[in-house]
Amino acid sequence: MIVGTAGHIDHGKTALVKALTGVDADRLKEEKARGITIDLGYAYSDLGDGRQLGFVDVPGHERFVHNMLAGATGIDAALLVVSAAEGIKPQTVEHLQIVDLLGLDRGLVALTKADLADDDQLLERMAEIESLLSSTALAGSEIVPVSALTGQGVDELKAKLLVMGESAKGTTGFTRLAIDRCFVLPGAGVVVTGTVHAGEIRVDDRLLLTPSGLEARVRSLHAQNRPAAVGRAGERCALNLSGPRLSKEAVRRGDWVVSPELHQPSDRLDVQLKLLGSEPQQLKHWSPVHVHLGAAHVMGRVALLQGDRLTPGETALAQLVLEEKVGAIAGDRAILRDPSATRTMAGAEVIDPFGPPRNRRTPRRLAELGALATPGSGFLAKLLALDAGHVDLARLSLAHNLRQAEVDRLLGEAGGVRVQGFGFLEGTLDAARRDIADTLAAFHKSNADAPGLQPERLRVALKQRWPARAFQALLEREVAAKTVAIDGGFVRLPGHSLKLGARDDALWKKMSAELTRERFRPPRVRDFAQAYGEPEPNVRKVLRQLARLGRVVEVAPDQFFLRPVVAEMIAIAHDLGPDFTAAQFRDRLDNGRKVAIQILEFFDRHGITLRRGDLRRTVPAKLQQYGPPPE
Ligand SMILES: Nc1nc2c(ncn2[C@@H]2O[C@H](COP(=O)(O)OP(=O)(O)OP(=O)(O)O)[C@@H](O)[C@H]2O)c(=O)[nH]1
Ligand SMILES: [Mg+2]
């Protein structure tokens, strides 16, 4: 478990960490010279029995809150430090707000410099602190008077820290580590350090940096300051990385090292936003803010999704629109500070790391976000139960850092079934089946001479409007179940066959006899028109309708062949063996050079033949494209 300090400048955080671990976490020259902490410091205390306490020591100075944030987002428990000599000060309050907004509910308070106060003063301070904590997740936390100078209370504090338990970070998901430092170690190369937020990291793992996408192989690693074969969620690790384009300059604090599966940087985070009650005024839509997430710090704007203003102390759905992409998953906490970075304004919990750029506040989207905001795994059942409820399972896996087995388990628990990449409830699938069948039946009834609906037309004609990809999955399910058929790009009910009007039907009978008789050299549209005294456009219309039904194929403009004849000609071409000429083909069909070449060019266009110079060969995978050749 990693404990992070918090508290006002000069209240004794670094001195306390030293008293607890023996390590001076102020490592910078400037820190030593000024006697203040500027950047994050790290210290570990080995207790000899395998147990260990890890500390992140943060600066208290108001100008370095951004550094404090880079450390605080990875910790499991807070050690709030308040000087008995000074009591509650501005960064005591701000750091506590941050800890609370991060959702940390484990912590202790160290009432430091106890040697400078008498018992009455200590009791008074403790009462003040208790009341400050009471409105936070740390309400009721123990307050331990300590002195780094005399050693009073230090052992007691250590014992209490040790029983706070284990890190709650899960090792089951894909790996992600938030980088807070990057440096070059002579002889080793690029080293990054940070907290593993999920999963495990092993030597030789091939990982990616988010958002840059740079490749990084783990050459060696330290976990909690010791050489290790594996680093686990909840531990601080140092990774020695190598990669083709990796350098110290290419890595920044705030980048993530992730499993390739998890690399999906985003600049639109849909969140549940809580505006602090201490804010002086309402938060307006599109306010600029500093956003701190993981160890990252970027500028962004708040798009409010419910109303145009948010009242201090209230919570609402919002989209954080960032100036740079970051790595984020659902459940991550972000802290928002005002544009001049002088105060903490709000906290945000990521609900969907891939917020849509458009339609982000439609009723449908708000219903989805409301379902997603349900705590625990209950969100999935709620999403599925929405009208036209469906879940993109690949997106779910990425957004929640879940492996496929876990996604399937949760889907099962929520009563859902997988159809290709989507999850649905059975009832939803039944309704979609009826909707598709009813819509097609109605269409066939009023359009008896049309072969059916193109898929996109069908999608928008349904009672229930589905996104294109979810509809595709539903439609393929219907095709597999043979409740609908797709012919020549048209969806129809299996029982529907095209009915030509009596006139057109008579025309087709005459033409089909000719197409059979002269099967390799069939008459063209104009020939039919002249022979039967029909207007050309009508002949063309009838033949095109039959083409959509798959009865004829338009091999060259206005020249239609019966479909089985096309299959027969493919078989003949194949029979000629590899590297045949147009003349050989023409001789077999006996249909003249011009038509033979038109047919071969049609084959070339459809990938049925490959042409090199004057020679062609058939492509085995394409031989059945027009069905089996007739006996
Ligand atoms: N008398 C007394 N002095 C202390 C104690 N702890 C710290 N100090 C002194 O208080 C000063 C500040 O201590 P630090 O530990 O650097 O304070 P800090 O909270 O880390 O300060 P920042 O990191 O800059 O926010 C130093 O001069 C310490 O020697 C204590 O228990 N008793
Ligand atoms: Mg310090």
mmCIF file of C-alpha atoms in Angstrom, residues 143-460:
data_model
loop_
_atom_site.group_PDB
_atom_site.id
_atom_site.type_symbol
_atom_site.label_atom_id
_atom_site.label_comp_id
_atom_site.label_asym_id
_atom_site.label_seq_id
_atom_site.Cartn_x
_atom_site.Cartn_y
_atom_site.Cartn_z
ATOM 1 C CA ILE A 143 -5.576 11.788 14.914
ATOM 2 C CA VAL A 144 -2.154 10.922 16.322
ATOM 3 C CA PRO A 145 0.033 13.566 17.998
ATOM 4 C CA VAL A 146 3.634 13.062 16.894
ATOM 5 C CA SER A 147 6.980 14.790 17.016
ATOM 6 C CA ALA A 148 9.723 14.171 14.544
ATOM 7 C CA LEU A 149 12.018 15.955 16.952
ATOM 8 C CA THR A 150 11.439 13.798 20.058
ATOM 9 C CA GLY A 151 10.118 10.667 18.343
ATOM 10 C CA GLN A 152 6.854 10.890 20.309
ATOM 11 C CA GLY A 153 4.022 8.977 18.644
ATOM 12 C CA VAL A 154 6.069 7.848 15.629
ATOM 13 C CA ASP A 155 5.957 4.111 16.402
ATOM 14 C CA GLU A 156 2.279 4.326 17.247
ATOM 15 C CA LEU A 157 1.590 6.051 13.918
ATOM 16 C CA LYS A 158 3.583 3.429 12.009
ATOM 17 C CA ALA A 159 1.625 0.622 13.679
ATOM 18 C CA LYS A 160 -1.661 2.279 12.733
ATOM 19 C CA LEU A 161 -0.527 2.744 9.125
ATOM 20 C CA LEU A 162 0.358 -0.919 8.894
ATOM 21 C CA VAL A 163 -3.121 -2.106 9.805
ATOM 22 C CA MET A 164 -4.843 0.033 7.193
ATOM 23 C CA GLY A 165 -4.753 -2.908 4.792
ATOM 24 C CA GLU A 166 -3.857 -3.583 1.217
ATOM 25 C CA SER A 167 -4.060 -1.545 -1.928
ATOM 26 C CA ALA A 168 -7.456 -1.870 -3.594
ATOM 27 C CA LYS A 169 -5.947 -1.622 -7.087
ATOM 28 C CA GLY A 170 -6.778 -4.692 -9.151
ATOM 29 C CA THR A 171 -4.257 -6.945 -10.891
ATOM 30 C CA THR A 172 -6.848 -8.544 -13.175
ATOM 31 C CA GLY A 173 -7.088 -5.887 -15.879
ATOM 32 C CA PHE A 174 -4.588 -4.869 -18.506
ATOM 33 C CA THR A 175 -1.494 -3.096 -17.229
ATOM 34 C CA ARG A 176 -1.277 0.631 -16.672
ATOM 35 C CA LEU A 177 1.360 2.610 -14.827
ATOM 36 C CA ALA A 178 1.223 6.395 -14.366
ATOM 37 C CA ILE A 179 4.646 7.866 -14.994
ATOM 38 C CA ASP A 180 5.697 10.535 -12.492
ATOM 39 C CA ARG A 181 9.436 10.632 -13.233
ATOM 40 C CA CYS A 182 11.662 9.892 -16.190
ATOM 41 C CA PHE A 183 15.430 9.984 -16.216
ATOM 42 C CA VAL A 184 18.429 8.384 -17.904
ATOM 43 C CA LEU A 185 20.592 6.027 -15.905
ATOM 44 C CA PRO A 186 24.122 5.805 -17.314
ATOM 45 C CA GLY A 187 24.645 2.324 -18.696
ATOM 46 C CA ALA A 188 20.962 1.418 -18.508
ATOM 47 C CA GLY A 189 19.116 4.071 -20.475
ATOM 48 C CA VAL A 190 15.625 5.440 -19.990
ATOM 49 C CA VAL A 191 14.055 4.761 -16.604
ATOM 50 C CA VAL A 192 10.506 5.723 -15.674
ATOM 51 C CA THR A 193 8.951 5.508 -12.243
ATOM 52 C CA GLY A 194 5.333 5.534 -11.220
ATOM 53 C CA THR A 195 2.439 3.747 -9.620
ATOM 54 C CA VAL A 196 0.957 0.641 -11.194
ATOM 55 C CA HIS A 197 -2.776 1.401 -11.288
ATOM 56 C CA ALA A 198 -3.797 -1.968 -12.725
ATOM 57 C CA GLY A 199 -2.401 -5.291 -13.880
ATOM 58 C CA GLU A 200 1.152 -6.560 -13.628
ATOM 59 C CA ILE A 201 4.414 -5.703 -15.313
ATOM 60 C CA ARG A 202 7.152 -8.240 -16.033
ATOM 61 C CA VAL A 203 10.607 -8.100 -17.499
ATOM 62 C CA ASP A 204 10.447 -8.371 -21.317
ATOM 63 C CA ASP A 205 6.856 -7.142 -21.500
ATOM 64 C CA ARG A 206 6.174 -5.168 -24.660
ATOM 65 C CA LEU A 207 4.185 -2.125 -23.704
ATOM 66 C CA LEU A 208 3.130 1.195 -25.211
ATOM 67 C CA LEU A 209 3.321 4.755 -23.974
ATOM 68 C CA THR A 210 0.001 6.636 -23.923
ATOM 69 C CA PRO A 211 -0.696 9.082 -25.510
ATOM 70 C CA SER A 212 2.394 8.964 -27.782
ATOM 71 C CA GLY A 213 2.014 5.308 -28.792
ATOM 72 C CA LEU A 214 5.790 4.744 -28.557
ATOM 73 C CA GLU A 215 6.842 1.138 -28.074
ATOM 74 C CA ALA A 216 8.680 0.210 -24.908
ATOM 75 C CA ARG A 217 10.151 -3.096 -23.779
ATOM 76 C CA VAL A 218 10.813 -3.655 -20.087
ATOM 77 C CA ARG A 219 14.512 -4.473 -19.730
ATOM 78 C CA SER A 220 14.467 -4.634 -15.957
ATOM 79 C CA LEU A 221 12.324 -3.392 -13.128
ATOM 80 C CA HIS A 222 12.271 -2.455 -9.486
ATOM 81 C CA ALA A 223 9.127 -2.765 -7.410
ATOM 82 C CA GLN A 224 8.948 -0.737 -4.187
ATOM 83 C CA ASN A 225 12.642 0.099 -4.541
ATOM 84 C CA ARG A 226 13.815 -3.531 -4.867
ATOM 85 C CA PRO A 227 14.839 -5.479 -7.990
ATOM 86 C CA ALA A 228 11.898 -7.661 -8.958
ATOM 87 C CA ALA A 229 10.638 -9.968 -11.699
ATOM 88 C CA VAL A 230 7.134 -8.555 -11.533
ATOM 89 C CA GLY A 231 5.515 -5.316 -10.425
ATOM 90 C CA ARG A 232 1.873 -5.419 -9.383
ATOM 91 C CA ALA A 233 -1.024 -3.005 -9.119
ATOM 92 C CA GLY A 234 -0.658 -0.895 -6.012
ATOM 93 C CA GLU A 235 3.137 -0.920 -6.157
ATOM 94 C CA ARG A 236 5.483 1.820 -7.184
ATOM 95 C CA CYS A 237 7.808 0.620 -9.901
ATOM 96 C CA ALA A 238 10.858 1.826 -11.736
ATOM 97 C CA LEU A 239 11.084 0.453 -15.271
ATOM 98 C CA ASN A 240 14.168 0.430 -17.425
ATOM 99 C CA LEU A 241 12.663 0.742 -20.898
ATOM 100 C CA SER A 242 14.041 0.346 -24.388
ATOM 101 C CA GLY A 243 12.342 1.089 -27.669
ATOM 102 C CA PRO A 244 13.180 2.292 -31.163
ATOM 103 C CA ARG A 245 12.133 5.896 -30.592
ATOM 104 C CA LEU A 246 12.366 6.052 -26.836
ATOM 105 C CA SER A 247 14.313 8.856 -25.163
ATOM 106 C CA LYS A 248 14.066 10.936 -22.018
ATOM 107 C CA GLU A 249 12.611 13.763 -24.111
ATOM 108 C CA ALA A 250 9.918 11.520 -25.571
ATOM 109 C CA VAL A 251 8.472 10.706 -22.145
ATOM 110 C CA ARG A 252 6.614 13.099 -19.868
ATOM 111 C CA ARG A 253 5.213 12.993 -16.365
ATOM 112 C CA GLY A 254 1.597 12.034 -16.821
ATOM 113 C CA ASP A 255 2.198 9.578 -19.655
ATOM 114 C CA TRP A 256 1.042 6.035 -19.054
ATOM 115 C CA VAL A 257 2.871 2.800 -19.726
ATOM 116 C CA VAL A 258 0.128 0.421 -20.836
ATOM 117 C CA SER A 259 -0.560 -2.997 -22.325
ATOM 118 C CA PRO A 260 -1.041 -2.503 -26.078
ATOM 119 C CA GLU A 261 -4.720 -3.494 -25.633
ATOM 120 C CA LEU A 262 -5.292 -0.483 -23.414
ATOM 121 C CA HIS A 263 -3.712 2.192 -25.591
ATOM 122 C CA GLN A 264 -6.547 4.483 -26.630
ATOM 123 C CA PRO A 265 -5.792 8.100 -25.787
ATOM 124 C CA SER A 266 -8.793 10.380 -25.531
ATOM 125 C CA ASP A 267 -9.469 14.094 -25.240
ATOM 126 C CA ARG A 268 -13.154 13.880 -24.336
ATOM 127 C CA LEU A 269 -14.006 12.427 -20.967
ATOM 128 C CA ASP A 270 -17.611 12.119 -19.877
ATOM 129 C CA VAL A 271 -17.614 12.548 -16.112
ATOM 130 C CA GLN A 272 -19.657 13.030 -13.005
ATOM 131 C CA LEU A 273 -18.520 16.446 -11.822
ATOM 132 C CA LYS A 274 -18.689 17.659 -8.234
ATOM 133 C CA LEU A 275 -18.218 21.373 -7.708
ATOM 134 C CA LEU A 276 -16.780 22.165 -4.278
ATOM 135 C CA GLY A 277 -19.163 23.854 -1.855
ATOM 136 C CA SER A 278 -16.438 26.401 -1.147
ATOM 137 C CA GLU A 279 -16.511 27.773 -4.721
ATOM 138 C CA PRO A 280 -17.443 31.469 -4.764
ATOM 139 C CA GLN A 281 -19.740 31.208 -7.762
ATOM 140 C CA GLN A 282 -21.561 28.911 -10.145
ATOM 141 C CA LEU A 283 -19.528 27.043 -12.739
ATOM 142 C CA LYS A 284 -20.482 28.109 -16.245
ATOM 143 C CA HIS A 285 -20.696 25.900 -19.304
ATOM 144 C CA TRP A 286 -17.405 25.853 -21.259
ATOM 145 C CA SER A 287 -15.296 27.203 -18.358
ATOM 146 C CA PRO A 288 -11.563 26.732 -18.863
ATOM 147 C CA VAL A 289 -9.865 24.575 -16.214
ATOM 148 C CA HIS A 290 -6.656 22.791 -15.322
ATOM 149 C CA VAL A 291 -7.302 19.073 -15.375
ATOM 150 C CA HIS A 292 -5.190 16.658 -13.336
ATOM 151 C CA LEU A 293 -5.713 12.957 -14.022
ATOM 152 C CA GLY A 294 -3.295 10.252 -12.983
ATOM 153 C CA ALA A 295 0.011 12.074 -13.038
ATOM 154 C CA ALA A 296 -1.060 14.111 -16.086
ATOM 155 C CA HIS A 297 -1.828 17.807 -16.140
ATOM 156 C CA VAL A 298 -3.572 19.313 -19.171
ATOM 157 C CA MET A 299 -5.770 22.303 -19.960
ATOM 158 C CA GLY A 300 -9.364 21.786 -20.889
ATOM 159 C CA ARG A 301 -12.922 23.050 -20.791
ATOM 160 C CA VAL A 302 -15.988 21.865 -18.959
ATOM 161 C CA ALA A 303 -18.987 21.185 -21.168
ATOM 162 C CA LEU A 304 -21.934 20.884 -18.821
ATOM 163 C CA LEU A 305 -24.374 18.246 -20.046
ATOM 164 C CA GLN A 306 -27.270 19.113 -17.744
ATOM 165 C CA GLY A 307 -28.087 22.809 -17.715
ATOM 166 C CA ASP A 308 -25.712 25.704 -18.303
ATOM 167 C CA ARG A 309 -24.537 26.316 -14.750
ATOM 168 C CA LEU A 310 -23.520 24.208 -11.806
ATOM 169 C CA THR A 311 -24.122 25.429 -8.250
ATOM 170 C CA PRO A 312 -21.352 25.047 -5.648
ATOM 171 C CA GLY A 313 -21.685 21.806 -3.716
ATOM 172 C CA GLU A 314 -23.677 20.110 -6.495
ATOM 173 C CA THR A 315 -22.936 17.246 -8.827
ATOM 174 C CA ALA A 316 -23.771 16.944 -12.536
ATOM 175 C CA LEU A 317 -22.798 15.154 -15.721
ATOM 176 C CA ALA A 318 -20.175 16.951 -17.804
ATOM 177 C CA GLN A 319 -17.747 16.373 -20.613
ATOM 178 C CA LEU A 320 -14.132 17.433 -20.113
ATOM 179 C CA VAL A 321 -12.833 18.588 -23.477
ATOM 180 C CA LEU A 322 -9.046 18.491 -23.247
ATOM 181 C CA GLU A 323 -6.401 20.317 -25.253
ATOM 182 C CA GLU A 324 -4.246 17.202 -25.331
ATOM 183 C CA LYS A 325 -5.064 13.537 -25.285
ATOM 184 C CA VAL A 326 -4.626 11.540 -22.114
ATOM 185 C CA GLY A 327 -5.000 7.943 -21.043
ATOM 186 C CA ALA A 328 -8.119 7.399 -18.938
ATOM 187 C CA ILE A 329 -10.525 4.650 -17.980
ATOM 188 C CA ALA A 330 -13.889 4.639 -16.248
ATOM 189 C CA GLY A 331 -13.536 5.175 -12.511
ATOM 190 C CA ASP A 332 -10.443 7.382 -12.823
ATOM 191 C CA ARG A 333 -10.662 10.544 -10.759
ATOM 192 C CA ALA A 334 -9.651 13.935 -12.042
ATOM 193 C CA ILE A 335 -9.133 17.153 -10.113
ATOM 194 C CA LEU A 336 -10.045 20.484 -11.688
ATOM 195 C CA ARG A 337 -8.333 23.734 -10.727
ATOM 196 C CA ASP A 338 -9.149 27.268 -11.782
ATOM 197 C CA PRO A 339 -7.501 28.780 -14.900
ATOM 198 C CA SER A 340 -4.866 30.674 -12.896
ATOM 199 C CA ALA A 341 -4.123 27.505 -10.899
ATOM 200 C CA THR A 342 -4.680 29.138 -7.530
ATOM 201 C CA ARG A 343 -7.434 26.930 -6.165
ATOM 202 C CA THR A 344 -9.029 23.535 -6.457
ATOM 203 C CA MET A 345 -12.553 23.835 -7.840
ATOM 204 C CA ALA A 346 -13.989 20.452 -8.510
ATOM 205 C CA GLY A 347 -13.488 16.743 -8.787
ATOM 206 C CA ALA A 348 -14.588 14.470 -11.594
ATOM 207 C CA GLU A 349 -15.083 10.741 -11.853
ATOM 208 C CA VAL A 350 -14.713 9.372 -15.359
ATOM 209 C CA ILE A 351 -17.860 7.562 -16.488
ATOM 210 C CA ASP A 352 -16.945 7.116 -20.128
ATOM 211 C CA PRO A 353 -13.402 7.912 -21.314
ATOM 212 C CA PHE A 354 -14.577 8.088 -24.928
ATOM 213 C CA GLY A 355 -17.103 10.897 -24.838
ATOM 214 C CA PRO A 356 -18.810 11.622 -28.158
ATOM 215 C CA PRO A 357 -18.008 14.936 -29.856
ATOM 216 C CA ARG A 358 -21.614 15.321 -31.045
ATOM 217 C CA ASN A 359 -24.984 14.539 -29.531
ATOM 218 C CA ARG A 360 -23.351 14.526 -26.137
ATOM 219 C CA ARG A 361 -26.408 15.857 -24.315
ATOM 220 C CA THR A 362 -29.293 14.150 -26.109
ATOM 221 C CA PRO A 363 -31.802 12.391 -23.831
ATOM 222 C CA ARG A 364 -30.513 9.059 -25.135
ATOM 223 C CA ARG A 365 -26.918 9.893 -24.238
ATOM 224 C CA LEU A 366 -27.865 11.233 -20.815
ATOM 225 C CA ALA A 367 -29.791 8.037 -20.123
ATOM 226 C CA GLU A 368 -26.706 6.047 -21.097
ATOM 227 C CA LEU A 369 -24.481 8.132 -18.851
ATOM 228 C CA GLY A 370 -26.969 7.791 -16.018
ATOM 229 C CA ALA A 371 -26.776 4.013 -16.399
ATOM 230 C CA LEU A 372 -22.974 4.080 -16.660
ATOM 231 C CA ALA A 373 -22.741 6.144 -13.482
ATOM 232 C CA THR A 374 -24.342 3.342 -11.451
ATOM 233 C CA PRO A 375 -21.774 2.215 -8.897
ATOM 234 C CA GLY A 376 -20.299 -1.278 -9.155
ATOM 235 C CA SER A 377 -21.067 -3.719 -11.974
ATOM 236 C CA GLY A 378 -24.807 -2.961 -11.923
ATOM 237 C CA PHE A 379 -24.279 -0.414 -14.678
ATOM 238 C CA LEU A 380 -24.303 -3.089 -17.355
ATOM 239 C CA ALA A 381 -27.776 -4.375 -16.511
ATOM 240 C CA LYS A 382 -29.033 -0.788 -16.564
ATOM 241 C CA LEU A 383 -27.442 -0.060 -19.936
ATOM 242 C CA LEU A 384 -28.943 -3.185 -21.464
ATOM 243 C CA ALA A 385 -32.364 -2.361 -20.075
ATOM 244 C CA LEU A 386 -32.480 1.005 -21.856
ATOM 245 C CA ASP A 387 -34.709 1.327 -24.892
ATOM 246 C CA ALA A 388 -32.736 -0.292 -27.759
ATOM 247 C CA GLY A 389 -30.204 -1.203 -25.089
ATOM 248 C CA HIS A 390 -26.971 -2.575 -26.436
ATOM 249 C CA VAL A 391 -23.358 -2.540 -25.335
ATOM 250 C CA ASP A 392 -20.327 -2.444 -27.580
ATOM 251 C CA LEU A 393 -18.277 -5.073 -25.783
ATOM 252 C CA ALA A 394 -14.867 -4.122 -27.201
ATOM 253 C CA ARG A 395 -15.438 -0.542 -26.099
ATOM 254 C CA LEU A 396 -16.611 -1.730 -22.696
ATOM 255 C CA SER A 397 -13.432 -3.751 -22.279
ATOM 256 C CA LEU A 398 -11.296 -0.750 -23.153
ATOM 257 C CA ALA A 399 -13.267 1.811 -21.155
ATOM 258 C CA HIS A 400 -13.364 -0.303 -17.992
ATOM 259 C CA ASN A 401 -10.087 -2.144 -18.412
ATOM 260 C CA LEU A 402 -11.685 -5.568 -18.446
ATOM 261 C CA ARG A 403 -10.369 -8.653 -20.218
ATOM 262 C CA GLN A 404 -12.787 -10.468 -22.507
ATOM 263 C CA ALA A 405 -13.489 -13.288 -20.026
ATOM 264 C CA GLU A 406 -14.436 -10.682 -17.453
ATOM 265 C CA VAL A 407 -16.641 -8.837 -19.965
ATOM 266 C CA ASP A 408 -18.460 -12.074 -20.763
ATOM 267 C CA ARG A 409 -18.886 -12.876 -17.074
ATOM 268 C CA LEU A 410 -20.367 -9.444 -16.357
ATOM 269 C CA LEU A 411 -22.592 -9.702 -19.413
ATOM 270 C CA GLY A 412 -23.909 -13.051 -18.204
ATOM 271 C CA GLU A 413 -24.494 -11.636 -14.731
ATOM 272 C CA ALA A 414 -26.469 -8.779 -16.240
ATOM 273 C CA GLY A 415 -28.634 -11.283 -18.114
ATOM 274 C CA GLY A 416 -27.219 -10.315 -21.514
ATOM 275 C CA VAL A 417 -26.156 -12.355 -24.541
ATOM 276 C CA ARG A 418 -23.340 -11.672 -26.990
ATOM 277 C CA VAL A 419 -24.207 -11.126 -30.653
ATOM 278 C CA GLN A 420 -20.922 -10.600 -32.441
ATOM 279 C CA GLY A 421 -19.289 -7.640 -30.690
ATOM 280 C CA PHE A 422 -22.439 -6.456 -28.904
ATOM 281 C CA GLY A 423 -24.349 -7.399 -25.800
ATOM 282 C CA PHE A 424 -28.186 -7.370 -25.744
ATOM 283 C CA LEU A 425 -30.976 -8.667 -23.565
ATOM 284 C CA GLU A 426 -32.962 -11.547 -25.092
ATOM 285 C CA GLY A 427 -36.104 -9.431 -24.973
ATOM 286 C CA THR A 428 -34.384 -6.690 -26.964
ATOM 287 C CA LEU A 429 -33.330 -9.211 -29.621
ATOM 288 C CA ASP A 430 -36.875 -10.571 -29.869
ATOM 289 C CA ALA A 431 -38.267 -7.071 -30.301
ATOM 290 C CA ALA A 432 -35.659 -6.270 -32.971
ATOM 291 C CA ARG A 433 -36.549 -9.472 -34.842
ATOM 292 C CA ARG A 434 -40.234 -8.522 -34.863
ATOM 293 C CA ASP A 435 -39.428 -4.968 -35.877
ATOM 294 C CA ILE A 436 -37.329 -6.128 -38.844
ATOM 295 C CA ALA A 437 -39.932 -8.665 -39.982
ATOM 296 C CA ASP A 438 -42.841 -6.216 -39.625
ATOM 297 C CA THR A 439 -41.004 -3.466 -41.453
ATOM 298 C CA LEU A 440 -40.066 -5.755 -44.353
ATOM 299 C CA ALA A 441 -43.575 -7.211 -44.557
ATOM 300 C CA ALA A 442 -45.064 -3.724 -44.767
ATOM 301 C CA PHE A 443 -42.551 -2.752 -47.422
ATOM 302 C CA HIS A 444 -43.187 -5.837 -49.550
ATOM 303 C CA LYS A 445 -46.913 -5.256 -49.309
ATOM 304 C CA SER A 446 -46.739 -1.776 -50.758
ATOM 305 C CA ASN A 447 -43.784 -2.451 -53.116
ATOM 306 C CA ALA A 448 -44.502 -5.860 -54.616
ATOM 307 C CA ASP A 449 -42.274 -5.168 -57.613
ATOM 308 C CA ALA A 450 -39.230 -4.214 -55.528
ATOM 309 C CA PRO A 451 -36.785 -6.877 -54.439
ATOM 310 C CA GLY A 452 -36.513 -5.542 -50.859
ATOM 311 C CA LEU A 453 -34.784 -2.804 -48.889
ATOM 312 C CA GLN A 454 -31.129 -1.943 -48.881
ATOM 313 C CA PRO A 455 -29.759 -2.478 -45.347
ATOM 314 C CA GLU A 456 -29.319 1.217 -44.596
ATOM 315 C CA ARG A 457 -32.892 1.948 -45.769
ATOM 316 C CA LEU A 458 -34.142 -0.826 -43.557
ATOM 317 C CA ARG A 459 -32.191 0.492 -40.584
ATOM 318 C CA VAL A 460 -33.787 3.920 -40.770
#
